[in-house]
Coordinates of N, CA and C in Angstrom, one line a residue:
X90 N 2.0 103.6 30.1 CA 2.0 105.0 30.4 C 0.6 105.6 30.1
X91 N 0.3 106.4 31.0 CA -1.4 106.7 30.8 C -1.6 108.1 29.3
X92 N -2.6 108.2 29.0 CA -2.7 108.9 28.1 C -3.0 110.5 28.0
X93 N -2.7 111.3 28.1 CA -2.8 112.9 28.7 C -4.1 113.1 28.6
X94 N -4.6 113.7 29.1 CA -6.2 114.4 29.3 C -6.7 115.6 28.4
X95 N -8.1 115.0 27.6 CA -8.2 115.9 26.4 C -8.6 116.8 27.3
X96 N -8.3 118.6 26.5 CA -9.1 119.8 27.7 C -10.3 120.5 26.7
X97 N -11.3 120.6 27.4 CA -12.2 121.5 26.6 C -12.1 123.1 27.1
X98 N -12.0 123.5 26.2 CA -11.6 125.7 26.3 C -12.8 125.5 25.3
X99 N -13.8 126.3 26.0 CA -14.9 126.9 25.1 C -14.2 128.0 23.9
X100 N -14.4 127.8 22.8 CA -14.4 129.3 21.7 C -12.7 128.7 21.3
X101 N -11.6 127.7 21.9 CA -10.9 127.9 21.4 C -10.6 127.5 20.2
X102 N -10.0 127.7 19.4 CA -9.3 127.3 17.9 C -8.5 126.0 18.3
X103 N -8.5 124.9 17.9 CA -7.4 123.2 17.7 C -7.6 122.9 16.3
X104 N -6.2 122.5 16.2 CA -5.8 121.9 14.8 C -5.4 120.4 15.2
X105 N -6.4 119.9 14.1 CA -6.3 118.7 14.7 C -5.4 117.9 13.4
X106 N -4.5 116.9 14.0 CA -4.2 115.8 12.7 C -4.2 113.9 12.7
X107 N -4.4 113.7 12.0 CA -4.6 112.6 12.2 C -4.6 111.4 11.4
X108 N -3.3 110.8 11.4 CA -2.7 110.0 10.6 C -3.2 108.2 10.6
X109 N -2.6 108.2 9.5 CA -3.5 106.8 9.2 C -2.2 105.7 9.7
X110 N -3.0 104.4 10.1 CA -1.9 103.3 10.1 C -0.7 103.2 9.5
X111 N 0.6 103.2 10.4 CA 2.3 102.8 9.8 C 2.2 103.7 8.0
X112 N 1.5 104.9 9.0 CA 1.6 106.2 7.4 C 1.8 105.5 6.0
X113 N 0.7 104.6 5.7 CA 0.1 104.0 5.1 C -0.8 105.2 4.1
X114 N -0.7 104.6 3.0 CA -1.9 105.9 2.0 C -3.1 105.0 2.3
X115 N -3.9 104.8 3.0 CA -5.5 104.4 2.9 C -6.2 105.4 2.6
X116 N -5.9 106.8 2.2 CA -7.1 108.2 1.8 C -6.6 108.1 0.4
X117 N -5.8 107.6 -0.2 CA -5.3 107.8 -1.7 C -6.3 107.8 -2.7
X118 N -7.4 107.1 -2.5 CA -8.5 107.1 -3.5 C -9.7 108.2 -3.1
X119 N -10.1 109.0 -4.2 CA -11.4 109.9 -3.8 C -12.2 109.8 -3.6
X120 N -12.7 108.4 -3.6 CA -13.7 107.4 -2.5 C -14.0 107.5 -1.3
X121 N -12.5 107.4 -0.9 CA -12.3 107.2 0.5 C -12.1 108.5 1.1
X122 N -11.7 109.7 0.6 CA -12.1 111.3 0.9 C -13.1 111.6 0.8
X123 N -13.9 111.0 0.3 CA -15.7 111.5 0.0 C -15.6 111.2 1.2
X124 N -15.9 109.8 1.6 CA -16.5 109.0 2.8 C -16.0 109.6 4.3
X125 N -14.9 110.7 4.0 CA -14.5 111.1 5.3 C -15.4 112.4 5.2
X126 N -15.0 112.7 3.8 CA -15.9 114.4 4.2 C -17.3 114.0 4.4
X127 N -18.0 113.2 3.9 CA -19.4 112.9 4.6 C -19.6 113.0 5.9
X128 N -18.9 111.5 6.5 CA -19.0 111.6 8.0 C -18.2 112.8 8.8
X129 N -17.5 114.1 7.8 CA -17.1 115.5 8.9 C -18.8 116.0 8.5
X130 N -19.2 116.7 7.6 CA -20.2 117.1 7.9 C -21.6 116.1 8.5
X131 N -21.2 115.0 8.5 CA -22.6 114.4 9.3 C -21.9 115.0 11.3
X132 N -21.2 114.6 11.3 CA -20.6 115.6 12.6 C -21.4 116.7 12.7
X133 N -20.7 117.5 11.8 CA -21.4 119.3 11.6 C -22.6 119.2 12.1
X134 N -23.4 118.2 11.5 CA -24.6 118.0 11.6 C -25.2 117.6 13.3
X135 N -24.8 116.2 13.7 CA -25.2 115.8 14.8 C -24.7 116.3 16.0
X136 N -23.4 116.9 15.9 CA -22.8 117.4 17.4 C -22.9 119.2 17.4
X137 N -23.0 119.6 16.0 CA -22.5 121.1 15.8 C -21.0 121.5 16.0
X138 N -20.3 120.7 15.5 CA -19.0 120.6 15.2 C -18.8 121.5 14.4
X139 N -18.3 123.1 15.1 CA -17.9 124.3 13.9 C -16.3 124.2 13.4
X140 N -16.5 124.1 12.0 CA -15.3 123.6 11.3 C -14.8 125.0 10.4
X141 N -13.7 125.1 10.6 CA -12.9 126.4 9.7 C -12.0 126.1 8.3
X142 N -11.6 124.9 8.6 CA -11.3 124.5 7.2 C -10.7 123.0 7.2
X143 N -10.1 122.5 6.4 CA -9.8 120.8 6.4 C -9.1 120.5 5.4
X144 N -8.4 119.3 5.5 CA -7.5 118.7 4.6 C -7.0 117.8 4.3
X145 N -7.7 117.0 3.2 CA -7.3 115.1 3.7 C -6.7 115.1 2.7
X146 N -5.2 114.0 3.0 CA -4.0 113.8 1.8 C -4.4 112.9 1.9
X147 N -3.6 111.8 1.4 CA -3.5 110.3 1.2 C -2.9 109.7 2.2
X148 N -2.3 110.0 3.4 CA -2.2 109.5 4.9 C -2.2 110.0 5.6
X149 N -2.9 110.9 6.1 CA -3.7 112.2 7.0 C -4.6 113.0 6.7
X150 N -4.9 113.6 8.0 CA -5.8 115.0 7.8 C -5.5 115.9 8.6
X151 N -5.7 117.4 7.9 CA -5.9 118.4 9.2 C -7.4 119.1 8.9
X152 N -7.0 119.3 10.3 CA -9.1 120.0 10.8 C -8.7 120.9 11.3
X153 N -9.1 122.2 10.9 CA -9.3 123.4 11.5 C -10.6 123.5 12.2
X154 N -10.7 123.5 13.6 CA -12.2 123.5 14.2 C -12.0 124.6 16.0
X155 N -13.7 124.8 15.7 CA -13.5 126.0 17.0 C -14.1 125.0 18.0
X156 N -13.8 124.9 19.3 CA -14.2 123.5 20.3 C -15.6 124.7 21.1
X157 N -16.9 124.0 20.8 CA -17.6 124.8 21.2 C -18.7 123.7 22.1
X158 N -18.1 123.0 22.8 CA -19.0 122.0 24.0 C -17.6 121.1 24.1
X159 N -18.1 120.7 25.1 CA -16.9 119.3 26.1 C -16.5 118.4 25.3
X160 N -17.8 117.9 24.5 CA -17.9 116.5 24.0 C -18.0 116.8 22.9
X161 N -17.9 117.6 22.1 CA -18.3 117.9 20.6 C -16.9 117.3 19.7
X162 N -16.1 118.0 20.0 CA -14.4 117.3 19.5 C -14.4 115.5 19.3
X163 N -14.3 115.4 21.0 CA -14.0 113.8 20.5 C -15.1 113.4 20.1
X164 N -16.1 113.8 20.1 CA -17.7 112.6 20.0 C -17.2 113.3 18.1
X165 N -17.2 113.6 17.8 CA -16.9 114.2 16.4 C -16.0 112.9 15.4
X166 N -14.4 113.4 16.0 CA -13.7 112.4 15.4 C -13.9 110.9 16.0
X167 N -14.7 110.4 16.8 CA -15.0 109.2 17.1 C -15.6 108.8 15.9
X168 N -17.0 109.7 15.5 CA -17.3 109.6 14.4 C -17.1 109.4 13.0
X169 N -16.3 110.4 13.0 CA -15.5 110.4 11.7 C -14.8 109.3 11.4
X170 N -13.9 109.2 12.6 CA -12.8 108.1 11.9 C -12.7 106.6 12.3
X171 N -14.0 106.3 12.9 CA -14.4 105.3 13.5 C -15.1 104.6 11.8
X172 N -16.1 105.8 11.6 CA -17.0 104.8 10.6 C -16.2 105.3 9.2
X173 N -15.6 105.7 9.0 CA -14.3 105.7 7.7 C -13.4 104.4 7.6
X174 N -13.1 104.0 8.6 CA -12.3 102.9 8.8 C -13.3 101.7 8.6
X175 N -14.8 101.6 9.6 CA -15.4 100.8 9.1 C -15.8 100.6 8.2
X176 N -16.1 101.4 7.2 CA -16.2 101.5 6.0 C -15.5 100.6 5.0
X177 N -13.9 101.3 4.9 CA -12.7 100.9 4.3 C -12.5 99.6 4.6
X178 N -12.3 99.4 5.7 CA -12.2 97.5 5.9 C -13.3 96.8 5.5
X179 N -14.7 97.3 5.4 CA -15.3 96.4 5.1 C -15.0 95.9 3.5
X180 N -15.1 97.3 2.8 CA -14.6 97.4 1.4 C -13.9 96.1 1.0
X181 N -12.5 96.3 1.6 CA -11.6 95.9 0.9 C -11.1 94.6 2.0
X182 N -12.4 94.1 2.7 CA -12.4 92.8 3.4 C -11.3 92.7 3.9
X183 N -10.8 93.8 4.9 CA -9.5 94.4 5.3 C -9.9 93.9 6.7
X184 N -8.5 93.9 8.0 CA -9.2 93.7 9.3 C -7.8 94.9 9.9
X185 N -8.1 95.0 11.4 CA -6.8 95.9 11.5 C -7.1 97.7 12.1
X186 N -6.3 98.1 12.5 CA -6.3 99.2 12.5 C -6.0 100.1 11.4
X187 N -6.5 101.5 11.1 CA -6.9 102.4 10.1 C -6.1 103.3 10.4
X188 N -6.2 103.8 11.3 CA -5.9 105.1 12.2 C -5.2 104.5 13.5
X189 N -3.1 105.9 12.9 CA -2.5 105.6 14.0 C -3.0 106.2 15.3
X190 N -2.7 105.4 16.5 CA -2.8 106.1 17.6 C -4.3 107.2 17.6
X191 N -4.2 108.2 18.5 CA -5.3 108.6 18.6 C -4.5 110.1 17.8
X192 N -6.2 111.1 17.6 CA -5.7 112.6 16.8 C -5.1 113.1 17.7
X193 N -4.1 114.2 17.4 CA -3.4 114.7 17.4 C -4.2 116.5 17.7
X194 N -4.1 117.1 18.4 CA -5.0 118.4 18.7 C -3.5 119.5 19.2
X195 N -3.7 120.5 18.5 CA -2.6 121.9 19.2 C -3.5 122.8 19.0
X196 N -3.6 123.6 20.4 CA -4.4 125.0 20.4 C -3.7 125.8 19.8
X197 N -4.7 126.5 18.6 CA -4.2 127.5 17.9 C -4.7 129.0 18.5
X198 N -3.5 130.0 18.7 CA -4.1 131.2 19.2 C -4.5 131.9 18.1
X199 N -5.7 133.1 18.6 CA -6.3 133.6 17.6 C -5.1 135.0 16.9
X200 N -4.7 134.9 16.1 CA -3.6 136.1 15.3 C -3.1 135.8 14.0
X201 N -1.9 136.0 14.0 CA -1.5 135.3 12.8 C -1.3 134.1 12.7
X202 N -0.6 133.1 14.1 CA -0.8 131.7 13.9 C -1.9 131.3 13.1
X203 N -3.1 131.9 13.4 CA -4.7 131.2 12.9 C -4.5 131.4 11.6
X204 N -4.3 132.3 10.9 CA -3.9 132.9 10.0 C -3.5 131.9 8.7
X205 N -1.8 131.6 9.7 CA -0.9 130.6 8.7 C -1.8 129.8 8.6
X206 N -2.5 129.3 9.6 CA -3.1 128.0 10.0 C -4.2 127.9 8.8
X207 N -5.2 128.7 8.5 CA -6.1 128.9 7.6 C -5.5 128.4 6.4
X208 N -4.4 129.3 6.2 CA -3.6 129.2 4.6 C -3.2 128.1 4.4
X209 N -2.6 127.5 5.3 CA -1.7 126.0 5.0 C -3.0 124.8 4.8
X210 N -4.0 125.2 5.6 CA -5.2 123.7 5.6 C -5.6 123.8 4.5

């Protein structure tokens, strides 16, 4: 079955999430939350990835971000959770997938949804 087509809306608000392999704790250690929040702000940095707020547990994340270019989103978490994973497996001489399936994105409208949305990340 083919995979739905990411959309870019300039200015819009996505909450992204994005779960780790068979919801597995691979973020459990503070290590491995550094190493993600690094590579979100190396994002910030390289693509201009404007970020509203975030939230890594021990087998997920949410990202609060405003999509402000085509390519900024996915070239972003390509980023992110590409070299977090390469990372981690290299660590722990791991092989395998990290990250289930691909993230997870819901457009958030601007009002109170955004709102909850701020409070809960």
């Amino acid at each position: 079955m083919a995979r739905a087509n990411r959309h870019h809306i300039p200015g819009q608000v996505w909450h992204i999430t994005h779960r780790c392999h068979k919801k597995e704790f691979l973020l459990k250690f503070a290590k491995d939350r550094r190493r993600w929040h690094s590579w979100l702000f190396e994002a910030k940095k390289r693509f201009g990835l404007r970020i509203l707020n975030y939230v890594i547990t021990s087998n997920h994340i949410h990202l609060l971000v405003i999509d402000s270019g085509p390519d900024v989103i996915p070239k972003s978490l390509q980023l992110i959770a590409g070299r977090t994973a390469q990372e981690f497996n290299h660590r722990k001489d791991r092989k395998g997938a990290f990250w289930e399936d691909r993230y997870h994105a819901t457009a958030v409208e601007r009002n109170e949804n955004l709102i909850r949305c701020l409070a809960k990340c």
